[in-house]
């Protein structure tokens, strides 16, 4: 667990989002093991073996949001420290705060994507109806 934490902090310091995302994923398995909950551990190990394209894509979008990388690092530090101190109440509180933050952020990303898709659809329809569809170039970053 300590080596995963050091890798994540090093990647964060180098501003390497992909490397940080990989270290982030590696950080979570020892956390699941620390719960001593066989069901959670079994489910999360199975999910870890699944293709990570969607997970990485969501993680990439998450990391693009201002201040999120630092917040995630702080959340992971709090969870790590609670586990290492053997404080289950603090670990539970840190894990719940982290899960709630991720959930809220992913919902907002999904809503933002839906708004962007709706806007692009309106622009394309308007362009098509005005006869300028061949001149329209859409760039999404």
PDB file of C-alpha atoms in Angstrom:
ATOM      1  CA  UNK A   1       0.000   0.000   0.000  1.00  0.00           C
ATOM      2  CA  UNK A   2       2.841   2.376   0.828  1.00  0.00           C
ATOM      3  CA  UNK A   3       4.575   1.794  -2.512  1.00  0.00           C
ATOM      4  CA  UNK A   4       1.349   2.542  -4.401  1.00  0.00           C
ATOM      5  CA  UNK A   5       0.979   5.758  -2.430  1.00  0.00           C
ATOM      6  CA  UNK A   6       4.548   6.810  -3.260  1.00  0.00           C
ATOM      7  CA  UNK A   7       3.989   6.038  -6.978  1.00  0.00           C
ATOM      8  CA  UNK A   8       0.811   8.092  -7.029  1.00  0.00           C
ATOM      9  CA  UNK A   9       2.399  11.027  -5.245  1.00  0.00           C
ATOM     10  CA  UNK A  10       5.410  10.910  -7.577  1.00  0.00           C
ATOM     11  CA  UNK A  11       3.158  10.859 -10.655  1.00  0.00           C
ATOM     12  CA  UNK A  12       1.123  13.732  -9.218  1.00  0.00           C
ATOM     13  CA  UNK A  13       4.324  15.729  -8.682  1.00  0.00           C
ATOM     14  CA  UNK A  14       5.394  15.142 -12.284  1.00  0.00           C
ATOM     15  CA  UNK A  15       1.937  16.133 -13.535  1.00  0.00           C
ATOM     16  CA  UNK A  16       1.636  12.816 -15.397  1.00  0.00           C
ATOM     17  CA  UNK A  17      -2.122  12.199 -15.588  1.00  0.00           C
ATOM     18  CA  UNK A  18      -1.933   8.733 -17.227  1.00  0.00           C
ATOM     19  CA  UNK A  19       0.732   7.532 -14.812  1.00  0.00           C
ATOM     20  CA  UNK A  20      -1.244   9.020 -11.928  1.00  0.00           C
ATOM     21  CA  UNK A  21      -4.426   7.293 -13.136  1.00  0.00           C
ATOM     22  CA  UNK A  22      -2.583   3.949 -13.282  1.00  0.00           C
ATOM     23  CA  UNK A  23      -1.196   4.483  -9.774  1.00  0.00           C
ATOM     24  CA  UNK A  24      -4.685   5.508  -8.647  1.00  0.00           C
ATOM     25  CA  UNK A  25      -6.060   2.172  -9.828  1.00  0.00           C
ATOM     26  CA  UNK A  26      -3.232   0.306  -8.086  1.00  0.00           C
ATOM     27  CA  UNK A  27      -3.918   2.209  -4.844  1.00  0.00           C
ATOM     28  CA  UNK A  28      -7.456   0.878  -4.555  1.00  0.00           C
ATOM     29  CA  UNK A  29      -6.827  -2.894  -4.409  1.00  0.00           C
ATOM     30  CA  UNK A  30      -4.909  -2.786  -1.094  1.00  0.00           C
ATOM     31  CA  UNK A  31      -7.671  -0.539   0.262  1.00  0.00           C
ATOM     32  CA  UNK A  32     -10.239  -3.210  -0.614  1.00  0.00           C
ATOM     33  CA  UNK A  33      -8.034  -5.820   1.024  1.00  0.00           C
ATOM     34  CA  UNK A  34      -7.822  -3.685   4.164  1.00  0.00           C
ATOM     35  CA  UNK A  35     -11.617  -3.853   4.532  1.00  0.00           C
ATOM     36  CA  UNK A  36     -11.384  -7.600   5.193  1.00  0.00           C
ATOM     37  CA  UNK A  37     -14.682  -7.788   3.305  1.00  0.00           C
ATOM     38  CA  UNK A  38     -14.442 -10.829   1.050  1.00  0.00           C
ATOM     39  CA  UNK A  39     -17.435  -9.774  -1.057  1.00  0.00           C
ATOM     40  CA  UNK A  40     -16.021  -6.339  -1.836  1.00  0.00           C
ATOM     41  CA  UNK A  41     -12.595  -7.794  -2.505  1.00  0.00           C
ATOM     42  CA  UNK A  42     -14.001 -10.456  -4.853  1.00  0.00           C
ATOM     43  CA  UNK A  43     -16.150  -7.967  -6.784  1.00  0.00           C
ATOM     44  CA  UNK A  44     -13.403  -5.371  -7.097  1.00  0.00           C
ATOM     45  CA  UNK A  45     -10.831  -7.940  -8.215  1.00  0.00           C
ATOM     46  CA  UNK A  46     -13.252  -9.124 -10.895  1.00  0.00           C
ATOM     47  CA  UNK A  47     -13.895  -5.553 -12.025  1.00  0.00           C
ATOM     48  CA  UNK A  48     -10.163  -4.844 -12.116  1.00  0.00           C
ATOM     49  CA  UNK A  49      -9.762  -7.582 -14.733  1.00  0.00           C
ATOM     50  CA  UNK A  50     -12.328  -5.995 -17.041  1.00  0.00           C
ATOM     51  CA  UNK A  51     -11.214  -3.743 -19.884  1.00  0.00           C
ATOM     52  CA  UNK A  52     -10.458  -0.326 -18.448  1.00  0.00           C
ATOM     53  CA  UNK A  53     -11.323   1.851 -21.433  1.00  0.00           C
ATOM     54  CA  UNK A  54     -14.489   3.308 -19.916  1.00  0.00           C
ATOM     55  CA  UNK A  55     -12.914   3.589 -16.491  1.00  0.00           C
ATOM     56  CA  UNK A  56      -9.846   5.302 -17.947  1.00  0.00           C
ATOM     57  CA  UNK A  57     -11.985   7.597 -20.088  1.00  0.00           C
ATOM     58  CA  UNK A  58     -14.016   8.670 -17.045  1.00  0.00           C
ATOM     59  CA  UNK A  59     -10.843   9.025 -15.016  1.00  0.00           C
ATOM     60  CA  UNK A  60      -9.303  11.140 -17.805  1.00  0.00           C
ATOM     61  CA  UNK A  61     -12.360  13.401 -17.850  1.00  0.00           C
ATOM     62  CA  UNK A  62     -12.243  13.606 -14.081  1.00  0.00           C
ATOM     63  CA  UNK A  63      -8.584  14.649 -14.107  1.00  0.00           C
ATOM     64  CA  UNK A  64      -9.330  17.416 -16.643  1.00  0.00           C
ATOM     65  CA  UNK A  65     -11.538  19.223 -14.134  1.00  0.00           C
ATOM     66  CA  UNK A  66      -9.853  22.072 -12.288  1.00  0.00           C
ATOM     67  CA  UNK A  67      -8.513  21.070  -8.889  1.00  0.00           C
ATOM     68  CA  UNK A  68      -9.705  17.473  -9.043  1.00  0.00           C
ATOM     69  CA  UNK A  69      -6.281  15.841  -9.109  1.00  0.00           C
ATOM     70  CA  UNK A  70      -5.295  17.607  -5.894  1.00  0.00           C
ATOM     71  CA  UNK A  71      -8.638  16.733  -4.259  1.00  0.00           C
ATOM     72  CA  UNK A  72      -8.254  13.061  -5.183  1.00  0.00           C
ATOM     73  CA  UNK A  73      -4.715  13.013  -3.851  1.00  0.00           C
ATOM     74  CA  UNK A  74      -5.898  14.571  -0.571  1.00  0.00           C
ATOM     75  CA  UNK A  75      -8.760  12.072  -0.318  1.00  0.00           C
ATOM     76  CA  UNK A  76      -6.402   9.154  -0.904  1.00  0.00           C
ATOM     77  CA  UNK A  77      -3.959  10.506   1.678  1.00  0.00           C
ATOM     78  CA  UNK A  78      -6.748  10.747   4.264  1.00  0.00           C
ATOM     79  CA  UNK A  79      -7.865   7.190   3.531  1.00  0.00           C
ATOM     80  CA  UNK A  80      -4.313   5.841   3.586  1.00  0.00           C
ATOM     81  CA  UNK A  81      -3.510   7.555   6.878  1.00  0.00           C
ATOM     82  CA  UNK A  82      -6.704   6.293   8.534  1.00  0.00           C
ATOM     83  CA  UNK A  83      -5.980   2.726   7.438  1.00  0.00           C
ATOM     84  CA  UNK A  84      -2.367   2.899   8.565  1.00  0.00           C
ATOM     85  CA  UNK A  85      -3.451   4.273  11.970  1.00  0.00           C
ATOM     86  CA  UNK A  86      -5.963   1.450  12.307  1.00  0.00           C
ATOM     87  CA  UNK A  87      -8.847   3.901  12.651  1.00  0.00           C
ATOM     88  CA  UNK A  88     -11.873   2.238  11.003  1.00  0.00           C
ATOM     89  CA  UNK A  89     -14.237   5.157  11.672  1.00  0.00           C
ATOM     90  CA  UNK A  90     -11.884   7.633  10.002  1.00  0.00           C
ATOM     91  CA  UNK A  91     -11.238   5.184   7.145  1.00  0.00           C
ATOM     92  CA  UNK A  92     -14.971   4.709   6.613  1.00  0.00           C
ATOM     93  CA  UNK A  93     -15.560   8.478   6.650  1.00  0.00           C
ATOM     94  CA  UNK A  94     -12.684   9.076   4.212  1.00  0.00           C
ATOM     95  CA  UNK A  95     -13.893   6.303   1.887  1.00  0.00           C
ATOM     96  CA  UNK A  96     -17.477   7.580   1.941  1.00  0.00           C
ATOM     97  CA  UNK A  97     -16.351  11.149   1.223  1.00  0.00           C
ATOM     98  CA  UNK A  98     -14.208   9.885  -1.668  1.00  0.00           C
ATOM     99  CA  UNK A  99     -16.980   7.725  -3.134  1.00  0.00           C
ATOM    100  CA  UNK A 100     -19.524  10.549  -2.840  1.00  0.00           C
ATOM    101  CA  UNK A 101     -17.140  13.003  -4.499  1.00  0.00           C
ATOM    102  CA  UNK A 102     -16.440  10.619  -7.391  1.00  0.00           C
ATOM    103  CA  UNK A 103     -20.124   9.845  -7.818  1.00  0.00           C
ATOM    104  CA  UNK A 104     -21.109  13.520  -7.868  1.00  0.00           C
ATOM    105  CA  UNK A 105     -18.283  14.422 -10.239  1.00  0.00           C
ATOM    106  CA  UNK A 106     -19.158  11.617 -12.675  1.00  0.00           C
ATOM    107  CA  UNK A 107     -22.827  12.638 -12.652  1.00  0.00           C
ATOM    108  CA  UNK A 108     -21.812  16.213 -13.461  1.00  0.00           C
ATOM    109  CA  UNK A 109     -19.486  15.015 -16.237  1.00  0.00           C
ATOM    110  CA  UNK A 110     -22.324  12.943 -17.676  1.00  0.00           C
ATOM    111  CA  UNK A 111     -24.660  15.939 -17.563  1.00  0.00           C
ATOM    112  CA  UNK A 112     -22.049  18.158 -19.194  1.00  0.00           C
ATOM    113  CA  UNK A 113     -21.546  15.564 -21.942  1.00  0.00           C
ATOM    114  CA  UNK A 114     -25.327  15.409 -22.516  1.00  0.00           C
ATOM    115  CA  UNK A 115     -25.519  19.204 -22.742  1.00  0.00           C
ATOM    116  CA  UNK A 116     -22.634  19.253 -25.215  1.00  0.00           C
ATOM    117  CA  UNK A 117     -24.210  16.515 -27.307  1.00  0.00           C
ATOM    118  CA  UNK A 118     -27.551  18.366 -27.371  1.00  0.00           C
ATOM    119  CA  UNK A 119     -25.824  21.612 -28.368  1.00  0.00           C
ATOM    120  CA  UNK A 120     -23.885  19.925 -31.145  1.00  0.00           C
ATOM    121  CA  UNK A 121     -27.053  18.255 -32.385  1.00  0.00           C
ATOM    122  CA  UNK A 122     -28.836  21.627 -32.560  1.00  0.00           C
ATOM    123  CA  UNK A 123     -25.901  23.196 -34.402  1.00  0.00           C
ATOM    124  CA  UNK A 124     -25.760  20.344 -36.900  1.00  0.00           C
ATOM    125  CA  UNK A 125     -29.520  20.444 -37.510  1.00  0.00           C
ATOM    126  CA  UNK A 126     -29.442  24.202 -37.969  1.00  0.00           C
ATOM    127  CA  UNK A 127     -26.480  23.923 -40.313  1.00  0.00           C
ATOM    128  CA  UNK A 128     -28.140  21.156 -42.330  1.00  0.00           C
ATOM    129  CA  UNK A 129     -31.365  23.127 -42.697  1.00  0.00           C
ATOM    130  CA  UNK A 130     -29.473  26.192 -43.898  1.00  0.00           C
ATOM    131  CA  UNK A 131     -27.478  24.259 -46.483  1.00  0.00           C
ATOM    132  CA  UNK A 132     -24.077  24.882 -44.883  1.00  0.00           C
ATOM    133  CA  UNK A 133     -23.412  21.377 -43.560  1.00  0.00           C
ATOM    134  CA  UNK A 134     -20.385  20.948 -45.819  1.00  0.00           C
ATOM    135  CA  UNK A 135     -18.792  24.095 -44.358  1.00  0.00           C
ATOM    136  CA  UNK A 136     -19.292  23.134 -40.711  1.00  0.00           C
ATOM    137  CA  UNK A 137     -16.342  21.737 -38.812  1.00  0.00           C
ATOM    138  CA  UNK A 138     -16.874  20.658 -35.212  1.00  0.00           C
ATOM    139  CA  UNK A 139     -13.944  20.154 -32.894  1.00  0.00           C
ATOM    140  CA  UNK A 140     -14.549  18.566 -29.503  1.00  0.00           C
ATOM    141  CA  UNK A 141     -11.691  18.474 -27.045  1.00  0.00           C
TER     142      UNK A 141
END
